[in-house]
Amino acid sequence: MSLRSQIIGCGAYLPRRVIPNDELAKTVDTTDEWIVQRTGISQRHVAADGELTSDLAFAAARDALRASGVQPESVDLLVLATTTPDHTFPATATKVQARLGMTGGAAFDVQAVCAGFIFALATADSFIKTGQAKTALVIGAETFSRLLNWKDRGTCVLFGDGAGAVVLRAHVGGGAAGRGVLSTHLHTDGRAYNMLYVDGGPSSTGTTGHVRMDGQGVFRHAVAKLASVVDEALAANSLNPGDVDWLVPHQANQRIIDGMARKLALGPEKVVSTVSRHANTSAASIPLALAEASGDGRLKPGQIVLMEAIGGGLAWGACLARW
Ligand code: ACO
């Protein structure tokens, strides 16, 4: 019997401040109607001054540990997906590690922007499958608001801040009926580097920079690449779209989510969507959605959960899990 990572608890944290579309419309030339129609977003949470990515990550991680009944000392791996680290170095993960009271193992950051949670989950899953870790915290945390030009209506309306986390535990038990992560599938294509990027950084400008995006280009790539990686994940597990109980997608845009649901012939009752309330929280969006849907009892043991995400890089991926 092989080792598998089981998701045994989820956690979430959203900053207190909520900015509805109407409030944004006072500072940039936009309307609630335009934003809702094009994206499905009605509001976003934004971190307070001085509230850092590590603060959000810590709160979500603590919540996930509580939900799973795991003590921080028994966590031997922490993987934090973020594009908005507290500092250029060290890894924000190490700050969270110390605050949690996790004294052993390793903690590091993973950078794959909006696909970051899938990349972090795949990394932790590989550590567990190869016996290098037994209990892992996987966190997606972002203060994306700090990368936005709040005068650019094309980007500032799309994003929000937040953090989500899951606890993975190694257990013996493979086979199609076994619970846990069934497979992960990762891709990047650096030829699209300039399609979605931040125009700053320590090595280029020495500044933090702002998000730049070819929105229509990203949209076109998103639907095609997500459909392809989802096909790959289903085929790897000899599953059909009809076997999927829940689609828990990256929450960038309701139109992309609807496009994927249509391709899989999944009704809206099988899709977890938080984008209207959270906006795009980048690496935090999937674990935030998982925490919400497991917390309210939608995700049930034994169900097939499909996660998928795409973001800057371009980087994209999918994960199939039996809950
Ligand atoms: N309010 C009002 N008008 C706006 C706004 C706004 N907030 N933003 C742009 N516009 C205007 C544009 O200036 C343009 O005006 P013009 O015709 O006078 O030039 C018009 O609206 C149409 O602009 P488009 O960019 O063509 O609008 P589109 O229908 O493509 O919608 C959007 C833009 C929502 C960004 C869409 O392309 C999209 O969702 N793309 C996916 C990008 C994404 O999700 N990125 C997130 C990161 S990647 C990821 O997570 C998948």
Short mmCIF file of C-alpha atoms and ligand atoms in Angstrom, two decimals:
data_model
loop_
_atom_site.label_atom_id
_atom_site.label_comp_id
_atom_site.label_asym_id
_atom_site.label_seq_id
_atom_site.Cartn_x
_atom_site.Cartn_y
_atom_site.Cartn_z
CA MET A 1 0.00 0.00 0.00
CA SER A 2 1.33 3.41 -0.90
CA LEU A 3 1.38 6.63 1.09
CA ARG A 4 -1.27 9.24 0.36
CA SER A 5 -1.91 12.77 1.74
CA GLN A 6 -5.30 13.24 3.29
CA ILE A 7 -6.75 16.72 3.82
CA ILE A 8 -7.77 16.58 7.48
CA GLY A 9 -8.64 20.22 8.19
CA CYS A 10 -9.13 23.61 6.53
CA GLY A 11 -8.75 27.17 7.78
CA ALA A 12 -9.44 30.67 6.53
CA TYR A 13 -8.83 34.30 7.32
CA LEU A 14 -10.21 37.43 5.65
CA PRO A 15 -9.21 40.95 6.69
CA ARG A 16 -12.01 42.89 8.35
CA ARG A 17 -12.20 45.77 5.89
CA VAL A 18 -14.58 45.17 2.97
CA ILE A 19 -14.60 47.41 -0.10
CA PRO A 20 -17.78 47.11 -2.17
CA ASN A 21 -17.76 48.01 -5.88
CA ASP A 22 -19.66 51.22 -5.23
CA GLU A 23 -16.87 52.47 -2.98
CA LEU A 24 -14.29 51.83 -5.73
CA ALA A 25 -16.51 53.68 -8.19
CA LYS A 26 -15.90 56.83 -6.14
CA THR A 27 -12.16 56.75 -6.88
CA VAL A 28 -11.87 55.17 -10.36
CA ASP A 29 -14.05 55.45 -13.46
CA THR A 30 -16.05 52.25 -13.04
CA THR A 31 -19.48 51.04 -11.94
CA ASP A 32 -20.83 48.18 -9.85
CA GLU A 33 -22.73 47.03 -12.95
CA TRP A 34 -19.59 46.85 -15.15
CA ILE A 35 -17.60 44.92 -12.53
CA VAL A 36 -20.40 42.45 -11.73
CA GLN A 37 -21.23 41.83 -15.39
CA ARG A 38 -17.61 41.22 -16.49
CA THR A 39 -16.31 39.44 -13.40
CA GLY A 40 -19.06 38.48 -10.93
CA ILE A 41 -17.18 40.43 -8.21
CA SER A 42 -19.25 42.56 -5.79
CA GLN A 43 -16.71 43.28 -3.06
CA ARG A 44 -13.23 42.44 -1.81
CA HIS A 45 -11.49 42.29 1.59
CA VAL A 46 -8.42 44.47 2.01
CA ALA A 47 -5.75 44.15 4.72
CA ALA A 48 -5.39 46.98 7.23
CA ASP A 49 -2.29 49.17 7.29
CA GLY A 50 0.43 47.14 8.96
CA GLU A 51 -1.44 43.85 8.48
CA LEU A 52 1.01 41.62 6.60
CA THR A 53 0.76 38.45 4.52
CA SER A 54 2.31 36.54 7.45
CA ASP A 55 -0.50 37.77 9.73
CA LEU A 56 -3.14 36.47 7.33
CA ALA A 57 -1.26 33.20 6.79
CA PHE A 58 -0.81 32.67 10.53
CA ALA A 59 -4.52 33.19 11.24
CA ALA A 60 -5.59 30.75 8.50
CA ALA A 61 -2.98 28.17 9.56
CA ARG A 62 -4.05 28.35 13.20
CA ASP A 63 -7.66 27.85 12.11
CA ALA A 64 -6.69 24.80 10.00
CA LEU A 65 -4.68 23.28 12.88
CA ARG A 66 -7.65 23.77 15.21
CA ALA A 67 -10.03 22.16 12.69
CA SER A 68 -7.75 19.16 12.26
CA GLY A 69 -6.81 18.73 15.93
CA VAL A 70 -3.11 18.83 15.02
CA GLN A 71 -0.52 20.42 17.33
CA PRO A 72 2.02 22.74 15.66
CA GLU A 73 4.94 20.66 17.01
CA SER A 74 3.82 17.68 14.95
CA VAL A 75 3.85 19.63 11.67
CA ASP A 76 7.05 18.75 9.81
CA LEU A 77 6.47 20.71 6.60
CA LEU A 78 5.00 24.15 5.91
CA VAL A 79 4.59 25.30 2.32
CA LEU A 80 3.30 28.83 1.84
CA ALA A 81 2.12 29.96 -1.58
CA THR A 82 2.39 33.72 -1.91
CA THR A 83 3.25 36.43 -4.42
CA THR A 84 3.25 39.10 -1.74
CA PRO A 85 5.86 38.05 0.85
CA ASP A 86 6.44 40.28 3.89
CA HIS A 87 10.03 40.82 2.77
CA THR A 88 12.12 39.81 -0.23
CA PHE A 89 13.76 37.31 2.11
CA PRO A 90 13.61 35.25 4.30
CA ALA A 91 10.63 33.17 3.24
CA THR A 92 7.43 34.39 4.86
CA ALA A 93 6.81 30.72 5.69
CA THR A 94 9.59 30.84 8.30
CA LYS A 95 7.89 33.74 10.11
CA VAL A 96 4.62 31.79 10.18
CA GLN A 97 6.50 28.69 11.36
CA ALA A 98 7.89 30.57 14.36
CA ARG A 99 4.57 32.18 15.28
CA LEU A 100 2.77 28.85 15.15
CA GLY A 101 5.33 27.23 17.45
CA MET A 102 6.37 24.71 14.80
CA THR A 103 9.89 23.88 15.84
CA GLY A 104 10.97 21.08 13.51
CA GLY A 105 10.87 20.31 9.82
CA ALA A 106 11.08 22.87 7.03
CA ALA A 107 9.10 25.89 5.96
CA PHE A 108 9.44 27.61 2.61
CA ASP A 109 7.52 29.75 0.11
CA VAL A 110 6.32 28.74 -3.32
CA GLN A 111 5.66 31.33 -6.03
CA ALA A 112 3.20 30.52 -8.80
CA VAL A 113 0.89 33.51 -8.37
CA CYS A 114 -2.78 32.52 -8.77
CA ALA A 115 -1.83 28.86 -9.31
CA GLY A 116 0.31 28.98 -6.15
CA PHE A 117 -1.94 26.87 -3.96
CA ILE A 118 -1.99 23.99 -6.47
CA PHE A 119 1.83 24.18 -6.76
CA ALA A 120 2.19 24.22 -2.95
CA LEU A 121 -0.25 21.35 -2.54
CA ALA A 122 1.59 19.31 -5.19
CA THR A 123 4.90 20.00 -3.43
CA ALA A 124 3.61 18.94 -0.01
CA ASP A 125 1.87 15.91 -1.51
CA SER A 126 5.17 14.79 -3.09
CA PHE A 127 7.00 15.16 0.23
CA ILE A 128 4.35 13.04 1.91
CA LYS A 129 4.23 10.38 -0.82
CA THR A 130 8.00 9.99 -0.69
CA GLY A 131 8.03 9.73 3.11
CA GLN A 132 9.87 13.04 3.66
CA ALA A 133 7.01 14.54 5.70
CA LYS A 134 4.13 13.16 7.71
CA THR A 135 2.05 16.22 8.55
CA ALA A 136 2.08 19.29 6.30
CA LEU A 137 0.52 22.71 6.42
CA VAL A 138 -0.23 24.15 3.00
CA ILE A 139 -1.14 27.82 3.02
CA GLY A 140 -2.14 30.31 0.34
CA ALA A 141 -1.89 33.90 1.60
CA GLU A 142 -1.86 37.22 -0.21
CA THR A 143 -1.96 40.94 0.38
CA PHE A 144 -2.48 41.52 -3.33
CA SER A 145 -3.86 45.00 -2.62
CA ARG A 146 -0.23 46.11 -2.15
CA LEU A 147 0.57 45.28 -5.78
CA LEU A 148 -2.30 47.24 -7.26
CA ASN A 149 -2.30 50.62 -8.91
CA TRP A 150 -5.54 51.85 -7.35
CA LYS A 151 -5.92 54.32 -10.23
CA ASP A 152 -5.94 51.57 -12.88
CA ARG A 153 -9.56 50.49 -13.25
CA GLY A 154 -8.52 47.57 -15.48
CA THR A 155 -6.82 45.76 -12.58
CA CYS A 156 -7.71 47.30 -9.21
CA VAL A 157 -11.30 46.05 -9.31
CA LEU A 158 -10.26 42.41 -9.71
CA PHE A 159 -8.26 41.49 -6.61
CA GLY A 160 -8.60 41.09 -2.85
CA ASP A 161 -6.61 39.97 0.22
CA GLY A 162 -7.02 36.80 2.27
CA ALA A 163 -5.56 33.48 3.34
CA GLY A 164 -6.60 29.86 3.42
CA ALA A 165 -4.84 26.73 4.69
CA VAL A 166 -5.15 22.96 4.76
CA VAL A 167 -3.48 20.31 6.90
CA LEU A 168 -2.30 17.20 5.06
CA ARG A 169 -1.50 14.00 6.89
CA ALA A 170 0.20 10.92 5.51
CA HIS A 171 -1.84 7.79 5.62
CA VAL A 172 -1.38 4.37 4.13
CA GLY A 173 -4.09 3.49 1.71
CA GLY A 174 -3.97 3.86 -2.02
CA GLY A 175 -6.53 2.67 -4.51
CA ALA A 176 -9.33 4.60 -6.16
CA ALA A 177 -11.61 4.40 -3.12
CA GLY A 178 -8.97 5.71 -0.67
CA ARG A 179 -9.34 9.26 0.63
CA GLY A 180 -6.79 11.99 -0.02
CA VAL A 181 -4.97 13.62 -2.91
CA LEU A 182 -5.33 11.36 -5.97
CA SER A 183 -3.03 13.30 -8.29
CA THR A 184 -1.63 16.73 -9.06
CA HIS A 185 -0.72 18.16 -12.47
CA LEU A 186 1.46 21.25 -12.97
CA HIS A 187 2.38 23.28 -16.05
CA THR A 188 4.06 26.57 -16.92
CA ASP A 189 4.73 28.39 -20.17
CA GLY A 190 7.21 31.21 -19.70
CA ARG A 191 6.63 32.51 -23.23
CA ALA A 192 3.57 34.25 -21.73
CA TYR A 193 5.67 35.94 -18.98
CA ASN A 194 4.57 39.43 -20.08
CA MET A 195 0.87 38.64 -20.29
CA LEU A 196 0.43 39.11 -16.54
CA TYR A 197 3.25 40.47 -14.42
CA VAL A 198 4.34 43.06 -11.86
CA ASP A 199 6.48 45.86 -13.29
CA GLY A 200 8.89 45.89 -10.34
CA GLY A 201 11.12 43.63 -8.30
CA PRO A 202 14.43 43.57 -6.42
CA SER A 203 16.53 42.60 -9.45
CA SER A 204 14.83 44.73 -12.10
CA THR A 205 13.72 48.07 -10.66
CA GLY A 206 14.37 47.82 -6.95
CA THR A 207 10.73 48.75 -6.37
CA THR A 208 7.68 46.64 -5.60
CA GLY A 209 5.79 47.59 -8.77
CA HIS A 210 2.21 47.16 -9.90
CA VAL A 211 0.18 44.48 -11.65
CA ARG A 212 0.09 44.69 -15.46
CA MET A 213 -2.23 42.47 -17.41
CA ASP A 214 -3.48 41.65 -20.88
CA GLY A 215 -6.93 40.71 -19.55
CA GLN A 216 -8.33 39.28 -22.77
CA GLY A 217 -5.18 37.25 -23.42
CA VAL A 218 -5.31 35.78 -19.92
CA PHE A 219 -9.00 35.01 -20.35
CA ARG A 220 -8.41 33.13 -23.63
CA HIS A 221 -5.52 31.09 -22.22
CA ALA A 222 -7.36 30.42 -18.95
CA VAL A 223 -10.28 28.49 -20.39
CA ALA A 224 -8.18 26.45 -22.85
CA LYS A 225 -5.38 25.58 -20.45
CA LEU A 226 -7.67 24.77 -17.51
CA ALA A 227 -9.80 22.51 -19.72
CA SER A 228 -6.69 20.68 -20.87
CA VAL A 229 -5.20 20.16 -17.39
CA VAL A 230 -8.58 19.02 -16.04
CA ASP A 231 -8.79 16.43 -18.86
CA GLU A 232 -5.29 15.30 -17.90
CA ALA A 233 -6.25 14.93 -14.22
CA LEU A 234 -9.44 13.00 -14.98
CA ALA A 235 -7.66 10.68 -17.43
CA ALA A 236 -4.86 9.98 -14.92
CA ASN A 237 -7.48 8.65 -12.51
CA SER A 238 -9.76 6.97 -15.09
CA LEU A 239 -12.54 9.34 -14.05
CA ASN A 240 -15.16 11.17 -16.14
CA PRO A 241 -16.49 14.69 -15.57
CA GLY A 242 -19.67 13.04 -14.26
CA ASP A 243 -17.65 11.53 -11.39
CA VAL A 244 -16.75 14.99 -10.03
CA ASP A 245 -18.85 15.92 -6.99
CA TRP A 246 -17.36 19.39 -6.52
CA LEU A 247 -15.42 21.83 -8.67
CA VAL A 248 -13.40 24.13 -6.40
CA PRO A 249 -11.73 26.44 -8.91
CA HIS A 250 -9.39 29.38 -8.54
CA GLN A 251 -11.68 32.36 -8.09
CA ALA A 252 -10.57 34.91 -10.69
CA ASN A 253 -13.71 35.61 -12.60
CA GLN A 254 -17.21 34.07 -12.57
CA ARG A 255 -17.16 33.85 -16.37
CA ILE A 256 -14.04 31.64 -16.31
CA ILE A 257 -15.61 29.51 -13.56
CA ASP A 258 -18.86 29.17 -15.55
CA GLY A 259 -16.88 28.31 -18.69
CA MET A 260 -15.14 25.44 -16.88
CA ALA A 261 -18.38 24.20 -15.32
CA ARG A 262 -20.00 24.16 -18.78
CA LYS A 263 -17.10 22.19 -20.28
CA LEU A 264 -17.49 19.60 -17.51
CA ALA A 265 -21.32 19.70 -17.71
CA LEU A 266 -21.45 20.46 -13.98
CA GLY A 267 -24.45 22.40 -12.69
CA PRO A 268 -23.88 25.45 -10.47
CA GLU A 269 -24.89 23.36 -7.45
CA LYS A 270 -21.61 21.44 -7.87
CA VAL A 271 -19.36 24.50 -8.08
CA VAL A 272 -17.95 26.34 -5.07
CA SER A 273 -17.83 30.04 -5.92
CA THR A 274 -16.67 32.78 -3.57
CA VAL A 275 -15.51 35.27 -6.18
CA SER A 276 -18.45 37.65 -5.66
CA ARG A 277 -17.45 38.22 -2.01
CA HIS A 278 -13.65 37.64 -2.05
CA ALA A 279 -12.66 38.79 -5.58
CA ASN A 280 -9.41 37.23 -6.82
CA THR A 281 -7.22 36.47 -3.79
CA SER A 282 -4.58 34.74 -5.96
CA ALA A 283 -2.99 31.79 -4.08
CA ALA A 284 -5.54 32.11 -1.26
CA SER A 285 -8.65 31.61 -3.36
CA ILE A 286 -8.85 27.80 -3.47
CA PRO A 287 -8.09 27.15 0.22
CA LEU A 288 -10.56 29.92 1.17
CA ALA A 289 -13.21 28.18 -0.95
CA LEU A 290 -12.30 24.77 0.51
CA ALA A 291 -12.59 26.14 4.06
CA GLU A 292 -15.99 27.62 3.32
CA ALA A 293 -17.41 24.50 1.63
CA SER A 294 -16.02 22.08 4.21
CA GLY A 295 -17.12 24.34 7.07
CA ASP A 296 -20.73 24.47 5.90
CA GLY A 297 -20.86 20.72 5.20
CA ARG A 298 -20.99 20.83 1.39
CA LEU A 299 -17.82 18.73 1.01
CA LYS A 300 -18.50 15.25 2.36
CA PRO A 301 -16.12 12.35 3.02
CA GLY A 302 -15.59 10.20 -0.05
CA GLN A 303 -16.61 12.85 -2.58
CA ILE A 304 -14.42 13.69 -5.58
CA VAL A 305 -13.15 17.27 -5.45
CA LEU A 306 -11.52 18.88 -8.49
CA MET A 307 -9.34 21.95 -7.97
CA GLU A 308 -7.82 23.97 -10.83
CA ALA A 309 -6.02 27.29 -11.18
CA ILE A 310 -4.09 29.47 -13.61
CA GLY A 311 -2.07 32.63 -13.11
CA GLY A 312 0.99 34.63 -14.09
CA GLY A 313 3.87 32.75 -15.67
CA LEU A 314 1.69 31.48 -17.15
CA ALA A 315 1.44 28.75 -14.52
CA TRP A 316 -1.51 26.41 -14.21
CA GLY A 317 -2.45 23.13 -12.59
CA ALA A 318 -5.10 20.84 -11.21
CA CYS A 319 -5.57 18.48 -8.30
CA LEU A 320 -8.08 15.69 -7.85
CA ALA A 321 -8.80 14.58 -4.31
CA ARG A 322 -11.18 12.20 -2.61
CA TRP A 323 -12.44 14.26 0.34
N1 ACO B 1 -14.82 49.65 -15.30
C1 ACO B 1 -15.31 50.15 -16.45
N2 ACO B 1 -14.69 49.98 -17.62
C2 ACO B 1 -13.57 49.27 -17.64
C3 ACO B 1 -12.99 48.72 -16.47
C4 ACO B 1 -13.68 48.95 -15.28
N3 ACO B 1 -13.24 48.46 -14.10
N4 ACO B 1 -11.86 48.07 -16.82
C5 ACO B 1 -11.73 48.20 -18.12
N5 ACO B 1 -12.73 48.93 -18.64
C6 ACO B 1 -12.97 49.34 -20.01
C7 ACO B 1 -11.75 49.31 -20.87
O1 ACO B 1 -10.98 50.48 -20.71
C8 ACO B 1 -12.36 49.18 -22.25
O2 ACO B 1 -12.78 50.46 -22.64
P1 ACO B 1 -12.64 50.93 -24.18
O3 ACO B 1 -13.48 49.96 -24.97
O4 ACO B 1 -13.16 52.32 -24.15
O5 ACO B 1 -11.19 50.81 -24.50
C9 ACO B 1 -13.59 48.33 -22.02
O6 ACO B 1 -13.86 48.41 -20.62
C10 ACO B 1 -13.41 46.88 -22.41
O7 ACO B 1 -12.18 46.43 -21.86
P2 ACO B 1 -11.70 44.94 -22.03
O8 ACO B 1 -10.37 44.77 -21.40
O9 ACO B 1 -11.87 44.54 -23.47
O10 ACO B 1 -12.84 44.20 -21.17
P3 ACO B 1 -13.10 42.68 -21.04
O11 ACO B 1 -14.46 42.36 -21.45
O12 ACO B 1 -12.00 41.86 -21.60
O13 ACO B 1 -13.05 42.49 -19.45
C11 ACO B 1 -11.55 41.66 -17.77
C12 ACO B 1 -11.85 42.79 -18.75
C13 ACO B 1 -12.65 41.59 -16.76
C14 ACO B 1 -10.22 41.98 -17.10
C15 ACO B 1 -11.46 40.31 -18.53
O14 ACO B 1 -10.63 40.42 -19.64
C16 ACO B 1 -10.96 39.22 -17.65
O15 ACO B 1 -11.61 38.84 -16.72
N6 ACO B 1 -9.79 38.64 -17.98
C17 ACO B 1 -9.21 37.64 -17.14
C18 ACO B 1 -8.14 38.29 -16.35
C19 ACO B 1 -8.05 37.79 -14.95
O16 ACO B 1 -8.91 37.16 -14.39
N7 ACO B 1 -6.92 38.12 -14.36
C20 ACO B 1 -6.68 37.78 -13.01
C21 ACO B 1 -5.35 37.23 -12.81
S1 ACO B 1 -5.12 35.78 -13.75
C22 ACO B 1 -6.11 34.71 -13.09
O17 ACO B 1 -6.32 34.70 -11.94
C23 ACO B 1 -6.77 33.79 -14.03
#
